[in-house]
Amino acid sequence: MKEAIEQFIFNHFGFLPPELIVVLISALPIVELRVGIPAAHQLGLSYWEALLYGIGGNLLPILPILLLFQPISKWFLRFKLYKRFYDWLYNRTMKKSDKVEKFGAIGLILFTAVPLPTTGAYSASLAAILFFIPFRYAFLAIATGVVIAGVGVASLMYSVF
């Protein structure tokens, strides 16, 4: 699925500057910077450029999610289809968030820093909301985790390939 998303972006948005493509890929849920940084490498960007644009793109959606998810969800929960989606999302996040529940903001760093599927900035943002972690701590913890994940992915990508 990651390859299909990456290929779609290259085919349909190839006219954009490579830096913007990396930011867009890194801002997408599921793939985040785990695909954005390898795409930067493929596009010929340097290690530092890949890191900067990958981390920047991955941080873009965090602020709106932390600030707007709860009020928007409260309104949308009136609809049956959204209620099913919300319940699925809640259960999925709760299954993966044992570290967050146990360690709070430190758990968010660990949860975000591990560049595996279903972990990352999106899931950590939702976990922070569900566990009522204050905005300031949540944002700093998630941003720290994104930086750690970005350095790990970029170091692996640029040293191996």
PDB file of N, CA and C in Angstrom, residues 47 51 115 147-157:
ATOM      1  N   TYR A  47      20.797  14.371   3.044  1.00  0.00           N
ATOM      2  CA  TYR A  47      20.354  13.837   4.342  1.00  0.00           C
ATOM      3  C   TYR A  47      19.634  14.916   5.147  1.00  0.00           C
ATOM      4  N   LEU A  51      15.699  15.134   6.212  1.00  0.00           N
ATOM      5  CA  LEU A  51      15.335  15.214   7.621  1.00  0.00           C
ATOM      6  C   LEU A  51      14.453  16.438   7.887  1.00  0.00           C
ATOM      7  N   PRO A 115       9.316   3.849  14.394  1.00  0.00           N
ATOM      8  CA  PRO A 115       8.744   4.024  13.047  1.00  0.00           C
ATOM      9  C   PRO A 115       8.141   2.735  12.486  1.00  0.00           C
ATOM     10  N   VAL A 147      11.120  13.696  15.725  1.00  0.00           N
ATOM     11  CA  VAL A 147      12.531  13.980  15.447  1.00  0.00           C
ATOM     12  C   VAL A 147      13.366  12.708  15.609  1.00  0.00           C
ATOM     13  N   ILE A 148      13.117  11.955  16.674  1.00  0.00           N
ATOM     14  CA  ILE A 148      13.859  10.706  16.888  1.00  0.00           C
ATOM     15  C   ILE A 148      13.602   9.728  15.745  1.00  0.00           C
ATOM     16  N   ALA A 149      12.329   9.568  15.367  1.00  0.00           N
ATOM     17  CA  ALA A 149      11.989   8.668  14.258  1.00  0.00           C
ATOM     18  C   ALA A 149      12.623   9.149  12.958  1.00  0.00           C
ATOM     19  N   GLY A 150      12.582  10.462  12.723  1.00  0.00           N
ATOM     20  CA  GLY A 150      13.162  11.018  11.509  1.00  0.00           C
ATOM     21  C   GLY A 150      14.654  10.777  11.410  1.00  0.00           C
ATOM     22  N   VAL A 151      15.361  10.990  12.509  1.00  0.00           N
ATOM     23  CA  VAL A 151      16.811  10.752  12.521  1.00  0.00           C
ATOM     24  C   VAL A 151      17.092   9.270  12.280  1.00  0.00           C
ATOM     25  N   GLY A 152      16.305   8.405  12.905  1.00  0.00           N
ATOM     26  CA  GLY A 152      16.497   6.965  12.716  1.00  0.00           C
ATOM     27  C   GLY A 152      16.266   6.526  11.287  1.00  0.00           C
ATOM     28  N   VAL A 153      15.148   6.958  10.706  1.00  0.00           N
ATOM     29  CA  VAL A 153      14.828   6.569   9.331  1.00  0.00           C
ATOM     30  C   VAL A 153      15.847   7.160   8.356  1.00  0.00           C
ATOM     31  N   ALA A 154      16.173   8.435   8.525  1.00  0.00           N
ATOM     32  CA  ALA A 154      17.124   9.078   7.610  1.00  0.00           C
ATOM     33  C   ALA A 154      18.518   8.461   7.731  1.00  0.00           C
ATOM     34  N   SER A 155      18.947   8.194   8.948  1.00  0.00           N
ATOM     35  CA  SER A 155      20.271   7.580   9.138  1.00  0.00           C
ATOM     36  C   SER A 155      20.337   6.212   8.501  1.00  0.00           C
ATOM     37  N   LEU A 156      19.291   5.427   8.688  1.00  0.00           N
ATOM     38  CA  LEU A 156      19.246   4.102   8.069  1.00  0.00           C
ATOM     39  C   LEU A 156      19.195   4.225   6.553  1.00  0.00           C
ATOM     40  N   MET A 157      18.357   5.080   6.056  1.00  0.00           N
ATOM     41  CA  MET A 157      18.175   5.238   4.610  1.00  0.00           C
ATOM     42  C   MET A 157      19.456   5.727   3.931  1.00  0.00           C
TER      43      MET A 157
END
